[in-house]
Coordinates of C-alpha atoms and ligand atoms in Angstrom, one line a residue:
X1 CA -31.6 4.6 4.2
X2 CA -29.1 3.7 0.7
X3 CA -29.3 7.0 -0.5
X4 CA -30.0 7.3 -4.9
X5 CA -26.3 7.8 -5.1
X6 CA -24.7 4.8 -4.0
X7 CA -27.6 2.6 -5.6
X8 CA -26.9 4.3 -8.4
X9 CA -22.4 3.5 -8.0
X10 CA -24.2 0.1 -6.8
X11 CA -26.0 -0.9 -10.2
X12 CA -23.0 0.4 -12.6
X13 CA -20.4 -0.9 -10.9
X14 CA -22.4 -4.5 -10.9
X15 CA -22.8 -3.9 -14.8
X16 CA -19.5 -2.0 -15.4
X17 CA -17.6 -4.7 -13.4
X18 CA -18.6 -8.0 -14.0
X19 CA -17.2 -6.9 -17.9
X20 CA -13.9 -7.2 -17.0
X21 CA -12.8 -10.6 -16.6
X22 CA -9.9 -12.9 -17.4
X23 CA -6.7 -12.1 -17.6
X24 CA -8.0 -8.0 -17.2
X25 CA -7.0 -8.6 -13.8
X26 CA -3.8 -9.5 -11.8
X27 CA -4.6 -13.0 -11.0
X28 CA -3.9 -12.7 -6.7
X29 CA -4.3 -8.8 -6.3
X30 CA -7.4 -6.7 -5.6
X31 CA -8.5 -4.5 -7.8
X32 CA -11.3 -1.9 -8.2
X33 CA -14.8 -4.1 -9.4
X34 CA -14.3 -1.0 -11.8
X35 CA -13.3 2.2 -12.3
X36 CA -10.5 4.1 -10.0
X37 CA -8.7 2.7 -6.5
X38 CA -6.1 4.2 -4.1
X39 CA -5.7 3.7 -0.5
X40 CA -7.2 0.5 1.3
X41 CA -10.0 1.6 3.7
X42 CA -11.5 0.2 7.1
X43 CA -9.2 -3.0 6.6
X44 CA -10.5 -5.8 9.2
X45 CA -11.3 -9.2 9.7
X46 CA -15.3 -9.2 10.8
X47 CA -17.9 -12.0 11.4
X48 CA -15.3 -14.1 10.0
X49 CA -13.9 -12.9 7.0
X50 CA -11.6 -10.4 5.8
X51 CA -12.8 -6.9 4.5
X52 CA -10.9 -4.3 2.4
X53 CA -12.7 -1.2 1.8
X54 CA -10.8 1.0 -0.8
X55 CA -11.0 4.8 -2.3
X56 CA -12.7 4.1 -5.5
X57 CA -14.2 6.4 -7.9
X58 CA -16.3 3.8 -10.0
X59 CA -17.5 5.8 -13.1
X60 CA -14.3 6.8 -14.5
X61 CA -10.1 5.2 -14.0
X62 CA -9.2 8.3 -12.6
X63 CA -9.5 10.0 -9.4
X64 CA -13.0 12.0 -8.6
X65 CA -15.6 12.0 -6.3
X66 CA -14.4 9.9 -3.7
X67 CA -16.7 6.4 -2.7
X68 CA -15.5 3.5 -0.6
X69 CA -15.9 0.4 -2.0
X70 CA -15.8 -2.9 -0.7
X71 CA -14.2 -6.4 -1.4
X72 CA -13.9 -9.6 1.5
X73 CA -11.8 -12.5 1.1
X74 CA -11.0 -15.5 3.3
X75 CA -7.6 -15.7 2.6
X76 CA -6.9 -11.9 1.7
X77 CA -5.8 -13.5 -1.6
X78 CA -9.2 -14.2 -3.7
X79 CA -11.0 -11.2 -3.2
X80 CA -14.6 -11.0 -4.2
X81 CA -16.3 -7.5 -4.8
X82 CA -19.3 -6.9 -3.0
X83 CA -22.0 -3.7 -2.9
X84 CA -20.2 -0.4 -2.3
X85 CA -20.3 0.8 0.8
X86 CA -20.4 4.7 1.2
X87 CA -20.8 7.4 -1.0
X88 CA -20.5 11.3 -0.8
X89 CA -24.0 11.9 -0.6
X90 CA -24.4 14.3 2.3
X91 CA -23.5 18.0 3.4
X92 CA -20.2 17.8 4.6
X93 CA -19.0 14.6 2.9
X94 CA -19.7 15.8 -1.0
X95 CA -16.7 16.2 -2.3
X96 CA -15.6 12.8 -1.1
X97 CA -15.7 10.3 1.3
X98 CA -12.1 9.8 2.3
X99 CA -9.6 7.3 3.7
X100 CA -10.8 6.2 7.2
X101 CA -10.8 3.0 8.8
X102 CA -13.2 0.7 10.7
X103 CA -13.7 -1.3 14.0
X104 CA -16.2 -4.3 15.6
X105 CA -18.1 -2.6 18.3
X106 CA -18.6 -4.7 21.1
X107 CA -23.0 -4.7 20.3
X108 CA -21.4 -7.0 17.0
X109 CA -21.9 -3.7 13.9
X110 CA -19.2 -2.7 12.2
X111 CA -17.6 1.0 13.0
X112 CA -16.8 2.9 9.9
X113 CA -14.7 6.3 10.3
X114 CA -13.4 8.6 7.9
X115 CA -12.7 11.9 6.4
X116 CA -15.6 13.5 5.1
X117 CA -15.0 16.6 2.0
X118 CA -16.7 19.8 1.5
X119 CA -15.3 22.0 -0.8
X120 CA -15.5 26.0 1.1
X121 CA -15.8 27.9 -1.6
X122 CA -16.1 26.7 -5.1
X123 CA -15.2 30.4 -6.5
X124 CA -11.7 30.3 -5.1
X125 CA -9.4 28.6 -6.6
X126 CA -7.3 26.8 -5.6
X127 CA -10.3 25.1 -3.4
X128 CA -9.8 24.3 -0.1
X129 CA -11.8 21.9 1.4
X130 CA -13.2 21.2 4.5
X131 CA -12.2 18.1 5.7
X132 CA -14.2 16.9 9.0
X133 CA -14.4 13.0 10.7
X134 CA -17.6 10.7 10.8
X135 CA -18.9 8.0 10.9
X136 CA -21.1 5.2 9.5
X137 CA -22.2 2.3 11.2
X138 CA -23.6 -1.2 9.5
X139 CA -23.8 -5.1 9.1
X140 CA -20.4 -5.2 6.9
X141 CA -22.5 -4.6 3.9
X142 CA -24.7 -1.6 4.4
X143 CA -23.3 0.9 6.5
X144 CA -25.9 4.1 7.9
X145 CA -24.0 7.5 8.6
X146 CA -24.7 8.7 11.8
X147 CA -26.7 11.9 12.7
X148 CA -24.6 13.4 14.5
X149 CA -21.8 14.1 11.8
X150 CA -19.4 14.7 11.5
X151 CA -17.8 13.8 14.9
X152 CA -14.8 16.0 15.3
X153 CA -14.4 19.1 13.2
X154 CA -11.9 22.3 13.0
X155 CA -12.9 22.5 17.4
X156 CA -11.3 19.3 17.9
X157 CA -7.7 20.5 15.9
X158 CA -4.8 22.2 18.4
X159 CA -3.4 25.6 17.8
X160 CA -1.7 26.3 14.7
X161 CA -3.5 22.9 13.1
X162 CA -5.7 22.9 9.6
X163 CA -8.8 22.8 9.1
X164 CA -7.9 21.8 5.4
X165 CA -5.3 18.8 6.0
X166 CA -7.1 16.7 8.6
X167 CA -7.9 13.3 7.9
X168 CA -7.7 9.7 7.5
X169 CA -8.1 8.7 10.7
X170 CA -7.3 4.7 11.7
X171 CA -9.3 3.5 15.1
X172 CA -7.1 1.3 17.8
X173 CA -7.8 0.1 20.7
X174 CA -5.9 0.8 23.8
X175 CA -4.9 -1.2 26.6
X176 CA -7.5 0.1 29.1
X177 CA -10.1 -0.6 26.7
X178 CA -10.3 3.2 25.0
X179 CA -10.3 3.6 21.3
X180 CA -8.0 5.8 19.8
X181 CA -8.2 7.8 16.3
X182 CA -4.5 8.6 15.0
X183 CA -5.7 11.2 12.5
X184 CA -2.9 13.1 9.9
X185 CA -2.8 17.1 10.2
X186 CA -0.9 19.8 8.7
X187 CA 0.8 21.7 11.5
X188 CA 1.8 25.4 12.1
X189 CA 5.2 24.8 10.6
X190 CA 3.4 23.4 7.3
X191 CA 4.3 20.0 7.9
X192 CA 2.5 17.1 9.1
X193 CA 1.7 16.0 12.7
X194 CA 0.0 12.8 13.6
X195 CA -2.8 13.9 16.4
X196 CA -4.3 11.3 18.9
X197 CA -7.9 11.0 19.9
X198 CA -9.6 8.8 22.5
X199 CA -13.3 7.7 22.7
X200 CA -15.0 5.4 25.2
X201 CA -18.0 4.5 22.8
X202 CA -16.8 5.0 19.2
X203 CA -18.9 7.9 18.7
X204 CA -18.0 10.9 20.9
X205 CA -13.8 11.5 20.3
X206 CA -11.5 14.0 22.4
X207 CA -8.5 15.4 21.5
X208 CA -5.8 14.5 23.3
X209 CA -2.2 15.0 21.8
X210 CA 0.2 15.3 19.0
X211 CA 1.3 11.6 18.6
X212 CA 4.7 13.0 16.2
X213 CA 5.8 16.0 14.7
X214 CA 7.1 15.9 11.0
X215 CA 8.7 19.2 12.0
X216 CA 9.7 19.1 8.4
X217 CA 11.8 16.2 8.6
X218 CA 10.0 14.1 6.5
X219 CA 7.8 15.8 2.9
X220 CA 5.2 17.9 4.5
X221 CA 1.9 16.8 5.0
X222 CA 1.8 13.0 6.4
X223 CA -1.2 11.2 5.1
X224 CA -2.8 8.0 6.2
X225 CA -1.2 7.0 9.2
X226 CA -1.3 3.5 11.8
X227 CA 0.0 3.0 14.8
X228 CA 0.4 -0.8 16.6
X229 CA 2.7 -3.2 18.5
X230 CA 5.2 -5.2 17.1
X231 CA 7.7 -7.4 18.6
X232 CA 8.3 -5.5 21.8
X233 CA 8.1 -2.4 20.3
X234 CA 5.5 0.5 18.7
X235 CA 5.6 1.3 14.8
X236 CA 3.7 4.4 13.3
X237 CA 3.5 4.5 9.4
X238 CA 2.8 7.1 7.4
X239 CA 2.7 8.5 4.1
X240 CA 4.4 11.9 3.4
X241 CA 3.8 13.7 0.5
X242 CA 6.1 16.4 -0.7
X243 CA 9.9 14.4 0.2
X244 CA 12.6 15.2 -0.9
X245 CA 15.0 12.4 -1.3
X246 CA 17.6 11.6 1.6
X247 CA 20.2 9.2 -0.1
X248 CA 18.8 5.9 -1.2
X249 CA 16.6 5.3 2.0
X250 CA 13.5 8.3 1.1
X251 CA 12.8 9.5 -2.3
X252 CA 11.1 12.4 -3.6
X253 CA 7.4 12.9 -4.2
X254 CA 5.3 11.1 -2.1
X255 CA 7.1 8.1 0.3
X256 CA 6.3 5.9 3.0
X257 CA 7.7 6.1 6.5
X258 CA 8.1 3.8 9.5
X259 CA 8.8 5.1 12.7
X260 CA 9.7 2.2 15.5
X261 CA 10.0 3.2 18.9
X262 CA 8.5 2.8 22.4
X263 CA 4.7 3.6 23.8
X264 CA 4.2 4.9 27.4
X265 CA 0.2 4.8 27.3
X266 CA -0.5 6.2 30.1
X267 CA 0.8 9.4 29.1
X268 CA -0.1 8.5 25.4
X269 CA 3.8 9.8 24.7
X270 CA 5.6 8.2 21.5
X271 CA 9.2 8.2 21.8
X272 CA 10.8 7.6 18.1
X273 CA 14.4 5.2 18.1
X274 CA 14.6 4.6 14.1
X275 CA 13.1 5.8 11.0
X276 CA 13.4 3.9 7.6
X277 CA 11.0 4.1 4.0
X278 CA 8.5 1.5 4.2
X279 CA 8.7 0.3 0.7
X280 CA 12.0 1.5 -1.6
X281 CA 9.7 0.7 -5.0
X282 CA 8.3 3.0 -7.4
X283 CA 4.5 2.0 -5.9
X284 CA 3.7 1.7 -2.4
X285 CA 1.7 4.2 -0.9
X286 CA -1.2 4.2 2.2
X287 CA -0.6 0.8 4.0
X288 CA -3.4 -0.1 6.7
X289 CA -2.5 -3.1 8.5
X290 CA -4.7 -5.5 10.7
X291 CA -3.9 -8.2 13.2
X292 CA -5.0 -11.7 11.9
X293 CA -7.3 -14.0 14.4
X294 CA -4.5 -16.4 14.9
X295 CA -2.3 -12.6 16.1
X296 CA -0.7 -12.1 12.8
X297 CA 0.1 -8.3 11.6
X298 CA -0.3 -8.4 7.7
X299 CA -0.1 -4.7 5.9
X300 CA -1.2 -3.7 2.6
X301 CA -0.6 -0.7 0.5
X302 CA -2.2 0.9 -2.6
X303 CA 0.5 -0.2 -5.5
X304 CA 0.5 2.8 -7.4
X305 CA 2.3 6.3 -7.1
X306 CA 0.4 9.7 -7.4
X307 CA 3.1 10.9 -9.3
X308 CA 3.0 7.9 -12.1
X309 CA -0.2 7.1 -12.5
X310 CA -0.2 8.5 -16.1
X311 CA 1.3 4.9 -16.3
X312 CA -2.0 3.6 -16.7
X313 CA -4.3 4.6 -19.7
X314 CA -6.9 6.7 -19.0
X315 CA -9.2 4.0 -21.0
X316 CA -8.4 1.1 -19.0
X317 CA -10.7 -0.3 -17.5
X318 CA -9.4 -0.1 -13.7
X319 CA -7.0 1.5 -12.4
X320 CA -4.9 0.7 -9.1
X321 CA -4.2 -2.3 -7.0
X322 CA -3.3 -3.4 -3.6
X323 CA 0.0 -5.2 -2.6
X324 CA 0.2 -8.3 -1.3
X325 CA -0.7 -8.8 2.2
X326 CA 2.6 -9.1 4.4
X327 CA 3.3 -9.9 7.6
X328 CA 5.5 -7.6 9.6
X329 CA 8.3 -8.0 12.3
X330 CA 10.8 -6.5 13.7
X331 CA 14.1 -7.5 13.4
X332 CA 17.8 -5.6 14.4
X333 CA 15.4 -2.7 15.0
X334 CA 14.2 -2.7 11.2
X335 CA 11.1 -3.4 9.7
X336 CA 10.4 -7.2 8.3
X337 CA 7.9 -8.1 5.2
X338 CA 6.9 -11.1 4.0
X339 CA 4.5 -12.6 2.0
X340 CA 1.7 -14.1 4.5
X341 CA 2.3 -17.6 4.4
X342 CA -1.7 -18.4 2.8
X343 CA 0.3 -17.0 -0.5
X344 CA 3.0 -20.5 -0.3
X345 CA -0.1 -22.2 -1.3
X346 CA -1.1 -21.0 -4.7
X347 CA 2.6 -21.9 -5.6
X348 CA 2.5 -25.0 -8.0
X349 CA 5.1 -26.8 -10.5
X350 CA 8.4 -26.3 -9.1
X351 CA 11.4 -25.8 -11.1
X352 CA 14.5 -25.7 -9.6
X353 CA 18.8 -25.2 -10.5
X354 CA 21.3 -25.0 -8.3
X355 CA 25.0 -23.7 -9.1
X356 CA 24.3 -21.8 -12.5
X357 CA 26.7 -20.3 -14.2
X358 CA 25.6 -16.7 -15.6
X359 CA 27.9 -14.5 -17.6
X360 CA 28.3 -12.4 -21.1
X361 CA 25.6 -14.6 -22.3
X362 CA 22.2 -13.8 -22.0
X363 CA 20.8 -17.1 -19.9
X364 CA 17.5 -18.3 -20.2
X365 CA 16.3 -21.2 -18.4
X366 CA 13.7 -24.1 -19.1
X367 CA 11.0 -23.8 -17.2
X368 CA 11.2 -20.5 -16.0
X369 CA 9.3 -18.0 -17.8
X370 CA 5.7 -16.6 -16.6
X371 CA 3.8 -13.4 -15.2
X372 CA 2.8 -15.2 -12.5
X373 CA 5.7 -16.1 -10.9
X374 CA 7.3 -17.0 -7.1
X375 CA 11.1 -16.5 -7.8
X376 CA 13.7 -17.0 -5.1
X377 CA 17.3 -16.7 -6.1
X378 CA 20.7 -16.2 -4.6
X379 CA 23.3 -15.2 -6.5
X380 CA 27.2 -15.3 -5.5
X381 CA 30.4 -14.4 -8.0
X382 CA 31.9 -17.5 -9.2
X383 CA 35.0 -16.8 -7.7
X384 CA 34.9 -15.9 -4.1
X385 CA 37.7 -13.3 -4.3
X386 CA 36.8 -11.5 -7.4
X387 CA 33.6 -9.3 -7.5
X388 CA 31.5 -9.3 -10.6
X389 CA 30.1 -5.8 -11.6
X390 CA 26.6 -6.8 -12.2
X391 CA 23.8 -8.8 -12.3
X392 CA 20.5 -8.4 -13.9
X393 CA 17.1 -10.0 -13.9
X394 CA 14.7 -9.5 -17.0
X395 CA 11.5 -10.2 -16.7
X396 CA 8.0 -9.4 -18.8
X397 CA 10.3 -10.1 -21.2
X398 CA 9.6 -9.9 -25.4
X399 CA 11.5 -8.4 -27.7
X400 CA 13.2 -5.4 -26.9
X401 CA 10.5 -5.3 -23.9
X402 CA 10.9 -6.2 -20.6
X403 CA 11.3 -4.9 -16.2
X404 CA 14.2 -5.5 -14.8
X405 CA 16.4 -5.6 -11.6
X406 CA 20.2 -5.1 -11.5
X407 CA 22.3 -5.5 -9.0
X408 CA 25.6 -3.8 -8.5
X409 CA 27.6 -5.2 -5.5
X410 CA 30.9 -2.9 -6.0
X411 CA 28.3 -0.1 -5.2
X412 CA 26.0 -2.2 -3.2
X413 CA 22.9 -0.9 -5.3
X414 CA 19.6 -2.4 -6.3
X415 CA 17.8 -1.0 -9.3
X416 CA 14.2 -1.5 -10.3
X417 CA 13.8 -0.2 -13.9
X418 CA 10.3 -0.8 -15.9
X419 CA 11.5 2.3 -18.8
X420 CA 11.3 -0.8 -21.3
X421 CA 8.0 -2.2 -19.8
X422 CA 5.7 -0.8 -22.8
X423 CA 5.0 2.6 -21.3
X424 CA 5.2 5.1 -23.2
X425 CA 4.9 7.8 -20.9
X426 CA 7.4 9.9 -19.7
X427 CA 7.3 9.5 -15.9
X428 CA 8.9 7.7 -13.2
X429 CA 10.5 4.6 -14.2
X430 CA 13.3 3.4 -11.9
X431 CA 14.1 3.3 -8.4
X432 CA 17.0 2.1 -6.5
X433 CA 17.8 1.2 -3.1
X434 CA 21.0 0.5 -1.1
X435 CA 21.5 -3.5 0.2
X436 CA 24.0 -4.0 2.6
X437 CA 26.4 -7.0 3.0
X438 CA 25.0 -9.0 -0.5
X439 CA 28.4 -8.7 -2.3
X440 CA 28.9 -12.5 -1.9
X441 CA 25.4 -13.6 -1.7
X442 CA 22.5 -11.6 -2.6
X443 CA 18.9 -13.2 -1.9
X444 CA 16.2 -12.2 -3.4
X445 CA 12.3 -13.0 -4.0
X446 CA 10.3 -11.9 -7.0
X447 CA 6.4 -12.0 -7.1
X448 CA 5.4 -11.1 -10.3
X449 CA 1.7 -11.2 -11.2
X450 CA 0.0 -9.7 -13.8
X451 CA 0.4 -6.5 -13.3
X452 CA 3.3 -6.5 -10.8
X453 CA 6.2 -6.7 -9.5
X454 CA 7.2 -6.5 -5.5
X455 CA 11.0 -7.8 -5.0
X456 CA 11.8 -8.9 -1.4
X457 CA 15.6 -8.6 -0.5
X458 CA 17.1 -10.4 2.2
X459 CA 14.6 -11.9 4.1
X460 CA 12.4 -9.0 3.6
X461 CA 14.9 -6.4 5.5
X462 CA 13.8 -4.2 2.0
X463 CA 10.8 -4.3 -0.4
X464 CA 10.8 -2.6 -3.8
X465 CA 7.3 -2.8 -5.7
X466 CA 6.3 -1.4 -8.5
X467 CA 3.4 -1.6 -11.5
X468 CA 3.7 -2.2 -14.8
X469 CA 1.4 -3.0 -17.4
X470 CA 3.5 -4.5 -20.5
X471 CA 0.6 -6.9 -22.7
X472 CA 0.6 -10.1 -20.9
X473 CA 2.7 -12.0 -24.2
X474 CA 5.5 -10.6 -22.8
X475 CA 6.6 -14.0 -20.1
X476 CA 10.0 -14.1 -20.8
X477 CA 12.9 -14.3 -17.8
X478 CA 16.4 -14.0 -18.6
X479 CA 19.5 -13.5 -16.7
X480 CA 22.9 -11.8 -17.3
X481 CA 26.4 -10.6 -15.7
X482 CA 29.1 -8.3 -16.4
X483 CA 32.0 -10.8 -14.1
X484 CA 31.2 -14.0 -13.6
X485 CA 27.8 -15.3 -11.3
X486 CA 26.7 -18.1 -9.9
X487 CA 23.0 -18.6 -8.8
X488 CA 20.2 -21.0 -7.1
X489 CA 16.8 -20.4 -8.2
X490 CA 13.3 -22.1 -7.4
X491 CA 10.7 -20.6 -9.1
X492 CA 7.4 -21.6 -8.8
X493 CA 4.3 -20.9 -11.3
X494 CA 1.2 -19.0 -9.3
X495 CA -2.4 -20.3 -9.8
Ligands
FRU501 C1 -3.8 9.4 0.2 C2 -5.0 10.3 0.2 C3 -5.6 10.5 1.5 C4 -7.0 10.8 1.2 C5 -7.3 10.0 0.0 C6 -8.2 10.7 -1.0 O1 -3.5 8.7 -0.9 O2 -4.6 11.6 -0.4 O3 -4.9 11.4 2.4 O4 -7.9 10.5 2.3 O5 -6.0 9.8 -0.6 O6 -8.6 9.8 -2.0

């Protein structure tokens, strides 16, 4: 049975929706069909297409009452909304149905799990909340929560774990056929731990370990976690909230962190080689990832941060969006992204220069301008044995408006900076991040779209994304040096 509550998020967000069209919207990245998003949800390719389910609060662009709603694509690059598919209309899911994630069961219906909220006590303050897993089960459109929920509760946690920071749990599969929930809890110590689950059916779980310990190495409580092979090797991400910055690699507030190591699973034991920030933007938070039919494995994250979202206005009409899908690897024991390679074809009307001089000047070029943009460039000093001090991209440029990205290759810095971008809040506006061994050629590609920038560095050895919402006028691209630059570009125009 729909219960009156999601018919109700149904019909508005149908209405409310449909409204915003055009140019509203980032022209290649999901949005919310209205209303609020964070984290993608129950990400999976089912009955042959692609489905992101996504925190969404429809009524309002701002978090509240947590729903899931629901977008599929072919090409996880033209999303189309369809019907909602949970909302927190029972017991111990009312104050939100949280992130969780999904799997096909082998009868063909579609697994949801996630973190159901009940507030304990309403007259304490602050609340704590009750946070439990269940499950829902459906055709990939209308899911039914099952009876016996929620499936593991404040019995299934180990000593010392929380009843009140337990959740987002992501299903996998293990090699001898078991299903395994990594689910995020806040430990003894305060920190987070990432606990392990197994089920043979989906529906009754056991506890079975702690996966990692933050042991207060990384923020405190780790949020939304997934674990999966790669390359010869395992991976765990996570998102931490509460860091505090280590050098250029973690920043403070909330982060991203990938863990690569090795997987004995027989004795479910993790055993952590290398840590590194997924994302060294201002907005990358939550990524689920999936493996593609053809054995791709393509992440996507929430591009926002909890910390900036005043960048938005409260009147907008949506708020948040997902990255780009990318495909991960491993490479020299670091973690690879790339835009899939579905995203080459929306590219159109290539401009290209080879060998161009920048310097004092402020250099702008014919034929590259846009907000939705493919941009690869690699820039060199003119003279081979003198160093130029710095480089920088604008873009979203008009007026004394514009994003831009500076390179400094005496410190071997990269610096995302959107203060100019038409915000005119004070919050988070620049990040920076360390690139090693670009002092005589840096490569870089910029995806801008709409709303967005995400700046690949090397090969995708370092991403740095980030939001911004300067009025779509602003197209402009310019280039300039302190020292002397030379620098290919292609640039393609998106859609
Ligand atoms: C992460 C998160 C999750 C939680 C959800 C609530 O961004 O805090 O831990 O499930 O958002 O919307």
């Amino acid at each position: 049975m729909i219960s009156q509550m999601l018919l109700d998020a149904r019909r508005f967000e149908k209405d409310s929706g449909n409204r915003i069209a055009g140019d509203m919207r980032p022209g290649f990245h999901l949005t919310p069909w209205c209303g609020w998003m964070n984290d993608p949800n129950g990400f999976c390719f089912y009955k042959g297409q692609y489905h992101m389910f996504y925190q969404y609060f429809p009524y309002k662009s701002r978090w509240d009452f947590m729903h899931w709603g629901h977008a599929v694509s072919n090409d996880l690059l033209h999303w189309e909304h369809i019907p909602a598919a949970l909302a927190p209309d029972r017991f111990y899911d009312q104050d939100g149905v949280f992130s969780g994630s999904a799997k096909e069961l082998p009868d063909g219906r579609l697994l949801l799990m996630y973190t159901g909220v009940r507030v304990e006590d309403r007259s304490e303050r602050p609340f704590k909340e009750i946070q439990t897993q269940c499950i829902a089960v459906g055709d990939g459109i209308d899911f039914e929560k099952y009876e016996k929920n929620p499936v593991l509760d404040e019995r299934a946690l180990p000593a010392g774990g929380s009843r009140n920071d337990f959740r987002d749990p992501k299903i996998i599969q293990l090699n001898d056929g078991r299903y395994a929930a990594l689910i995020a809890n806040r430990s003894a110590d305060g920190s987070g731990e990432i606990l392990l689950y197994t089920s043979r059916d989906g529906f009754s779980w056991k506890y079975e370990t702690v996966l990692v310990s933050n042991r207060n190495r990384f923020g405190k409580m780790w949020e939304c976690p997934d674990f999966f092979q790669l390359d010869g090797k395992y991976v765990l991400l996570t998102s931490p909230q509460d860091m505090l910055p280590q050098g250029f690699e973690y920043h403070s507030g909330n982060g991203t962190l990938c863990l690569i190591g090795d997987f004995d699973e027989p004795n479910l034991h993790f055993q952590e080689e290398h840590d590194q920030s997924i994302d060294y933007g201002i907005d990358f938070y939550a990524p689920q990832t999936i493996l593609t039919p053809d054995g791709r494995r393509v992440m996507i994250g929430w591009m926002q941060n909890w910390d900036a979202c005043a960048i938005r206005e409260p009147e907008a009409p949506w708020a948040g969006q997902m990255s780009l899908p990318r495909e991960l690897h491993i490479k020299d024991g670091r973690l690879y992204q790339w835009p899939i390679r579905e995203f080459d074809e929306l590219r159109h009307d290539k401009v290209e220069y080879h060998n161009v001089e920048v310097g004092e000047d402020t250099l702008r070029l014919d034929g590259i301008s846009g907000r939705m943009v493919d941009m690869e460039l690699v820039i060199r000093p003119k003279d081979p044995a003198e160093s130029y001090t710095k480089f920088a991209l604008h873009f979203a440029e008009k007026d004394d408006t514009f994003t831009s990205i500076r390179f400094r290759p005496r410190e071997s810095t990269l610096k995302i900076d959107r203060k100019f971008s038409g915000s005119r809040r004070a919050i988070l506006h620049q990040r920076r991040c360390f690139v090693e061994d670009a002092k005589d050629e840096l490569r870089i590609r910029i995806i801008l779209d709409r709303y967005s920038c995400e700046v690949f560095i090397d090969g995708g050895r370092k991403v740095m994304t980030s939001a911004l919402y300067t009025e779509q006028s602003a197209d402009g691209i310019s280039f300039h040096a302190d020292g002397n630059v030379v620098m290919d570009i292609v640039k393609y125009s998106i859609l």
